[in-house]
Amino acid sequence: MEKYTDILRAVPLFESIEQEELFRMLRCLGARIERYNKKDVIFAEGGSAKYIGIVLEGSVQLLRDDYFGNRSILAESYPSELFAEAFACAELEELPVTVVANEPTAVMLIECSHILHTCHNSCSFHHRLIFNLMRDLATKNIDCHNKMEITSKRTTREKLLAYLEIKARQNGSYSFDIPFDRQELADYLEVDRSGLSAEIGKMKKEGLIEAERSHFKLLV
């Protein structure tokens, strides 16, 4: 675990945990590291919802497939970020999503109950962990609200513009990279890929945006 010290220090869940306590705490929590190849399933829909994941290397996607096989990307997580924590905290019997490795990926898995319930050692860090976890859940709730705001738009153009405006605010610039290729962006916006590509082409011709692969620039 020592090779991931810098990543672990940046994990919001571990904020205000002193470095000398960190590895003792992880041993107490029963944390373990797992590695996956690109497209490997980390958590399968319908599987156990008891683990919180932390990305150490690579990235993961939370996916949902509807009855007709249409795929939607609900979220992505990168090094030092948590995933699936809301489902674990809710103590769902089954996961409603699939989590896959988006590239060669290493993750840390911690059983949520080990965080929410004080161990017999009465370790001092538990209260801080619970506070940090609740703050993370609140932040993810805001992200979920943003996703709902985007996908509630009626047209592909409106959805794309809403997404790009949010990314511009987050980056503090009208020029930025997004974490998706065209198919992934279509899945995130819940639109058809060919329709999305056509709309991007139209918006470029109209002088509304510049777009090259995953780089976008809003022209204002």
mmCIF file with all atom_site columns, C-alpha atoms in Angstrom, residues 52-166:
data_model
loop_
_atom_site.group_PDB
_atom_site.id
_atom_site.type_symbol
_atom_site.label_atom_id
_atom_site.label_alt_id
_atom_site.label_comp_id
_atom_site.label_asym_id
_atom_site.label_entity_id
_atom_site.label_seq_id
_atom_site.pdbx_PDB_ins_code
_atom_site.Cartn_x
_atom_site.Cartn_y
_atom_site.Cartn_z
_atom_site.occupancy
_atom_site.B_iso_or_equiv
_atom_site.pdbx_formal_charge
_atom_site.auth_seq_id
_atom_site.auth_comp_id
_atom_site.auth_asym_id
_atom_site.auth_atom_id
_atom_site.pdbx_PDB_model_num
ATOM 1   C CA . ILE A 1 52  ? -16.802 1.343  -1.054  1.00 0.00 ? 52  ILE A CA 1
ATOM 2   C CA . GLY A 1 53  ? -14.229 1.641  -3.830  1.00 0.00 ? 53  GLY A CA 1
ATOM 3   C CA . ILE A 1 54  ? -11.316 4.057  -4.113  1.00 0.00 ? 54  ILE A CA 1
ATOM 4   C CA . VAL A 1 55  ? -9.456  4.494  -7.401  1.00 0.00 ? 55  VAL A CA 1
ATOM 5   C CA . LEU A 1 56  ? -5.668  4.250  -6.984  1.00 0.00 ? 56  LEU A CA 1
ATOM 6   C CA . GLU A 1 57  ? -4.661  3.968  -10.647 1.00 0.00 ? 57  GLU A CA 1
ATOM 7   C CA . GLY A 1 58  ? -6.635  4.284  -13.884 1.00 0.00 ? 58  GLY A CA 1
ATOM 8   C CA . SER A 1 59  ? -10.349 5.097  -13.865 1.00 0.00 ? 59  SER A CA 1
ATOM 9   C CA . VAL A 1 60  ? -13.742 3.443  -13.507 1.00 0.00 ? 60  VAL A CA 1
ATOM 10  C CA . GLN A 1 61  ? -17.199 4.030  -14.994 1.00 0.00 ? 61  GLN A CA 1
ATOM 11  C CA . LEU A 1 62  ? -20.598 3.467  -13.393 1.00 0.00 ? 62  LEU A CA 1
ATOM 12  C CA . LEU A 1 63  ? -22.923 2.123  -16.091 1.00 0.00 ? 63  LEU A CA 1
ATOM 13  C CA . ARG A 1 64  ? -26.582 1.286  -16.401 1.00 0.00 ? 64  ARG A CA 1
ATOM 14  C CA . ASP A 1 65  ? -28.196 -0.654 -19.249 1.00 0.00 ? 65  ASP A CA 1
ATOM 15  C CA . ASP A 1 66  ? -31.919 -0.288 -19.876 1.00 0.00 ? 66  ASP A CA 1
ATOM 16  C CA . TYR A 1 67  ? -34.353 -2.992 -20.997 1.00 0.00 ? 67  TYR A CA 1
ATOM 17  C CA . PHE A 1 68  ? -33.496 -2.361 -24.667 1.00 0.00 ? 68  PHE A CA 1
ATOM 18  C CA . GLY A 1 69  ? -29.750 -2.555 -24.136 1.00 0.00 ? 69  GLY A CA 1
ATOM 19  C CA . ASN A 1 70  ? -29.064 1.181  -24.261 1.00 0.00 ? 70  ASN A CA 1
ATOM 20  C CA . ARG A 1 71  ? -26.099 2.074  -22.085 1.00 0.00 ? 71  ARG A CA 1
ATOM 21  C CA . SER A 1 72  ? -25.850 5.189  -19.938 1.00 0.00 ? 72  SER A CA 1
ATOM 22  C CA . ILE A 1 73  ? -22.697 6.377  -18.177 1.00 0.00 ? 73  ILE A CA 1
ATOM 23  C CA . LEU A 1 74  ? -23.789 7.617  -14.778 1.00 0.00 ? 74  LEU A CA 1
ATOM 24  C CA . ALA A 1 75  ? -20.387 8.727  -13.512 1.00 0.00 ? 75  ALA A CA 1
ATOM 25  C CA . GLU A 1 76  ? -16.626 8.272  -13.777 1.00 0.00 ? 76  GLU A CA 1
ATOM 26  C CA . SER A 1 77  ? -14.077 8.129  -10.968 1.00 0.00 ? 77  SER A CA 1
ATOM 27  C CA . TYR A 1 78  ? -10.338 8.827  -11.115 1.00 0.00 ? 78  TYR A CA 1
ATOM 28  C CA . PRO A 1 79  ? -7.373  8.374  -8.742  1.00 0.00 ? 79  PRO A CA 1
ATOM 29  C CA . SER A 1 80  ? -8.183  9.418  -5.139  1.00 0.00 ? 80  SER A CA 1
ATOM 30  C CA . GLU A 1 81  ? -11.947 9.407  -5.879  1.00 0.00 ? 81  GLU A CA 1
ATOM 31  C CA . LEU A 1 82  ? -14.573 7.121  -4.333  1.00 0.00 ? 82  LEU A CA 1
ATOM 32  C CA . PHE A 1 83  ? -17.187 5.079  -6.173  1.00 0.00 ? 83  PHE A CA 1
ATOM 33  C CA . ALA A 1 84  ? -20.287 3.055  -5.209  1.00 0.00 ? 84  ALA A CA 1
ATOM 34  C CA . GLU A 1 85  ? -20.289 4.582  -1.725  1.00 0.00 ? 85  GLU A CA 1
ATOM 35  C CA . ALA A 1 86  ? -23.931 5.711  -1.900  1.00 0.00 ? 86  ALA A CA 1
ATOM 36  C CA . PHE A 1 87  ? -25.136 2.181  -2.603  1.00 0.00 ? 87  PHE A CA 1
ATOM 37  C CA . ALA A 1 88  ? -23.022 0.717  0.183   1.00 0.00 ? 88  ALA A CA 1
ATOM 38  C CA . CYS A 1 89  ? -24.186 3.311  2.725   1.00 0.00 ? 89  CYS A CA 1
ATOM 39  C CA . ALA A 1 90  ? -27.814 2.706  1.746   1.00 0.00 ? 90  ALA A CA 1
ATOM 40  C CA . GLU A 1 91  ? -27.256 -1.002 2.515   1.00 0.00 ? 91  GLU A CA 1
ATOM 41  C CA . LEU A 1 92  ? -28.945 -2.055 -0.709  1.00 0.00 ? 92  LEU A CA 1
ATOM 42  C CA . GLU A 1 93  ? -29.299 -5.784 -1.159  1.00 0.00 ? 93  GLU A CA 1
ATOM 43  C CA . GLU A 1 94  ? -28.233 -5.530 -4.820  1.00 0.00 ? 94  GLU A CA 1
ATOM 44  C CA . LEU A 1 95  ? -26.269 -3.020 -6.850  1.00 0.00 ? 95  LEU A CA 1
ATOM 45  C CA . PRO A 1 96  ? -28.427 -1.159 -9.431  1.00 0.00 ? 96  PRO A CA 1
ATOM 46  C CA . VAL A 1 97  ? -25.386 -0.384 -11.623 1.00 0.00 ? 97  VAL A CA 1
ATOM 47  C CA . THR A 1 98  ? -22.307 -2.039 -13.116 1.00 0.00 ? 98  THR A CA 1
ATOM 48  C CA . VAL A 1 99  ? -18.843 -0.669 -12.382 1.00 0.00 ? 99  VAL A CA 1
ATOM 49  C CA . VAL A 1 100 ? -16.128 -1.360 -14.967 1.00 0.00 ? 100 VAL A CA 1
ATOM 50  C CA . ALA A 1 101 ? -12.467 -0.477 -15.341 1.00 0.00 ? 101 ALA A CA 1
ATOM 51  C CA . ASN A 1 102 ? -12.092 2.121  -18.073 1.00 0.00 ? 102 ASN A CA 1
ATOM 52  C CA . GLU A 1 103 ? -8.389  1.249  -18.456 1.00 0.00 ? 103 GLU A CA 1
ATOM 53  C CA . PRO A 1 104 ? -5.871  -0.847 -16.499 1.00 0.00 ? 104 PRO A CA 1
ATOM 54  C CA . THR A 1 105 ? -6.933  0.082  -12.990 1.00 0.00 ? 105 THR A CA 1
ATOM 55  C CA . ALA A 1 106 ? -6.081  -0.505 -9.324  1.00 0.00 ? 106 ALA A CA 1
ATOM 56  C CA . VAL A 1 107 ? -8.713  0.091  -6.657  1.00 0.00 ? 107 VAL A CA 1
ATOM 57  C CA . MET A 1 108 ? -8.940  -0.171 -2.897  1.00 0.00 ? 108 MET A CA 1
ATOM 58  C CA . LEU A 1 109 ? -12.045 -1.872 -1.519  1.00 0.00 ? 109 LEU A CA 1
ATOM 59  C CA . ILE A 1 110 ? -13.357 -1.254 1.994   1.00 0.00 ? 110 ILE A CA 1
ATOM 60  C CA . GLU A 1 111 ? -16.449 -2.866 3.450   1.00 0.00 ? 111 GLU A CA 1
ATOM 61  C CA . CYS A 1 112 ? -18.744 0.018  4.338   1.00 0.00 ? 112 CYS A CA 1
ATOM 62  C CA . SER A 1 113 ? -19.897 -1.496 7.610   1.00 0.00 ? 113 SER A CA 1
ATOM 63  C CA . HIS A 1 114 ? -16.311 -1.290 8.883   1.00 0.00 ? 114 HIS A CA 1
ATOM 64  C CA . ILE A 1 115 ? -16.535 2.500  8.539   1.00 0.00 ? 115 ILE A CA 1
ATOM 65  C CA . LEU A 1 116 ? -20.075 3.047  9.791   1.00 0.00 ? 116 LEU A CA 1
ATOM 66  C CA . HIS A 1 117 ? -19.790 0.808  12.853  1.00 0.00 ? 117 HIS A CA 1
ATOM 67  C CA . THR A 1 118 ? -17.115 1.397  15.486  1.00 0.00 ? 118 THR A CA 1
ATOM 68  C CA . CYS A 1 119 ? -14.789 -1.562 15.909  1.00 0.00 ? 119 CYS A CA 1
ATOM 69  C CA . HIS A 1 120 ? -14.047 -3.214 19.244  1.00 0.00 ? 120 HIS A CA 1
ATOM 70  C CA . ASN A 1 121 ? -10.813 -1.208 19.426  1.00 0.00 ? 121 ASN A CA 1
ATOM 71  C CA . SER A 1 122 ? -12.830 2.064  19.495  1.00 0.00 ? 122 SER A CA 1
ATOM 72  C CA . CYS A 1 123 ? -10.375 3.637  17.051  1.00 0.00 ? 123 CYS A CA 1
ATOM 73  C CA . SER A 1 124 ? -10.402 7.429  17.196  1.00 0.00 ? 124 SER A CA 1
ATOM 74  C CA . PHE A 1 125 ? -10.546 7.931  13.439  1.00 0.00 ? 125 PHE A CA 1
ATOM 75  C CA . HIS A 1 126 ? -14.032 6.452  12.951  1.00 0.00 ? 126 HIS A CA 1
ATOM 76  C CA . HIS A 1 127 ? -15.944 9.649  13.692  1.00 0.00 ? 127 HIS A CA 1
ATOM 77  C CA . ARG A 1 128 ? -13.765 11.598 11.257  1.00 0.00 ? 128 ARG A CA 1
ATOM 78  C CA . LEU A 1 129 ? -14.283 8.948  8.571   1.00 0.00 ? 129 LEU A CA 1
ATOM 79  C CA . ILE A 1 130 ? -18.068 9.124  8.964   1.00 0.00 ? 130 ILE A CA 1
ATOM 80  C CA . PHE A 1 131 ? -17.983 12.931 8.703   1.00 0.00 ? 131 PHE A CA 1
ATOM 81  C CA . ASN A 1 132 ? -15.812 12.749 5.571   1.00 0.00 ? 132 ASN A CA 1
ATOM 82  C CA . LEU A 1 133 ? -18.064 10.111 4.041   1.00 0.00 ? 133 LEU A CA 1
ATOM 83  C CA . MET A 1 134 ? -21.195 12.202 4.588   1.00 0.00 ? 134 MET A CA 1
ATOM 84  C CA . ARG A 1 135 ? -19.514 15.193 2.945   1.00 0.00 ? 135 ARG A CA 1
ATOM 85  C CA . ASP A 1 136 ? -18.516 13.055 -0.031  1.00 0.00 ? 136 ASP A CA 1
ATOM 86  C CA . LEU A 1 137 ? -22.097 11.844 -0.410  1.00 0.00 ? 137 LEU A CA 1
ATOM 87  C CA . ALA A 1 138 ? -23.341 15.447 -0.365  1.00 0.00 ? 138 ALA A CA 1
ATOM 88  C CA . THR A 1 139 ? -20.879 16.366 -3.124  1.00 0.00 ? 139 THR A CA 1
ATOM 89  C CA . LYS A 1 140 ? -21.953 13.382 -5.227  1.00 0.00 ? 140 LYS A CA 1
ATOM 90  C CA . ASN A 1 141 ? -25.578 14.451 -4.730  1.00 0.00 ? 141 ASN A CA 1
ATOM 91  C CA . ILE A 1 142 ? -24.707 17.774 -6.368  1.00 0.00 ? 142 ILE A CA 1
ATOM 92  C CA . ASP A 1 143 ? -23.079 15.906 -9.261  1.00 0.00 ? 143 ASP A CA 1
ATOM 93  C CA . CYS A 1 144 ? -26.243 13.823 -9.634  1.00 0.00 ? 144 CYS A CA 1
ATOM 94  C CA . HIS A 1 145 ? -28.309 17.014 -9.740  1.00 0.00 ? 145 HIS A CA 1
ATOM 95  C CA . ASN A 1 146 ? -26.073 18.329 -12.533 1.00 0.00 ? 146 ASN A CA 1
ATOM 96  C CA . LYS A 1 147 ? -26.553 15.100 -14.501 1.00 0.00 ? 147 LYS A CA 1
ATOM 97  C CA . MET A 1 148 ? -30.328 15.336 -14.100 1.00 0.00 ? 148 MET A CA 1
ATOM 98  C CA . GLU A 1 149 ? -30.235 18.971 -15.221 1.00 0.00 ? 149 GLU A CA 1
ATOM 99  C CA . ILE A 1 150 ? -28.377 17.932 -18.372 1.00 0.00 ? 150 ILE A CA 1
ATOM 100 C CA . THR A 1 151 ? -30.436 14.888 -19.339 1.00 0.00 ? 151 THR A CA 1
ATOM 101 C CA . SER A 1 152 ? -33.739 16.662 -18.669 1.00 0.00 ? 152 SER A CA 1
ATOM 102 C CA . LYS A 1 153 ? -33.112 18.930 -21.667 1.00 0.00 ? 153 LYS A CA 1
ATOM 103 C CA . ARG A 1 154 ? -35.223 18.104 -24.698 1.00 0.00 ? 154 ARG A CA 1
ATOM 104 C CA . THR A 1 155 ? -32.753 18.194 -27.577 1.00 0.00 ? 155 THR A CA 1
ATOM 105 C CA . THR A 1 156 ? -29.245 16.862 -28.168 1.00 0.00 ? 156 THR A CA 1
ATOM 106 C CA . ARG A 1 157 ? -27.978 20.429 -28.612 1.00 0.00 ? 157 ARG A CA 1
ATOM 107 C CA . GLU A 1 158 ? -29.483 21.576 -25.326 1.00 0.00 ? 158 GLU A CA 1
ATOM 108 C CA . LYS A 1 159 ? -28.018 18.590 -23.484 1.00 0.00 ? 159 LYS A CA 1
ATOM 109 C CA . LEU A 1 160 ? -24.574 19.119 -25.001 1.00 0.00 ? 160 LEU A CA 1
ATOM 110 C CA . LEU A 1 161 ? -24.547 22.844 -24.250 1.00 0.00 ? 161 LEU A CA 1
ATOM 111 C CA . ALA A 1 162 ? -25.683 22.259 -20.672 1.00 0.00 ? 162 ALA A CA 1
ATOM 112 C CA . TYR A 1 163 ? -22.881 19.715 -20.187 1.00 0.00 ? 163 TYR A CA 1
ATOM 113 C CA . LEU A 1 164 ? -20.223 21.940 -21.760 1.00 0.00 ? 164 LEU A CA 1
ATOM 114 C CA . GLU A 1 165 ? -21.302 24.940 -19.686 1.00 0.00 ? 165 GLU A CA 1
ATOM 115 C CA . ILE A 1 166 ? -20.966 22.909 -16.473 1.00 0.00 ? 166 ILE A CA 1
#
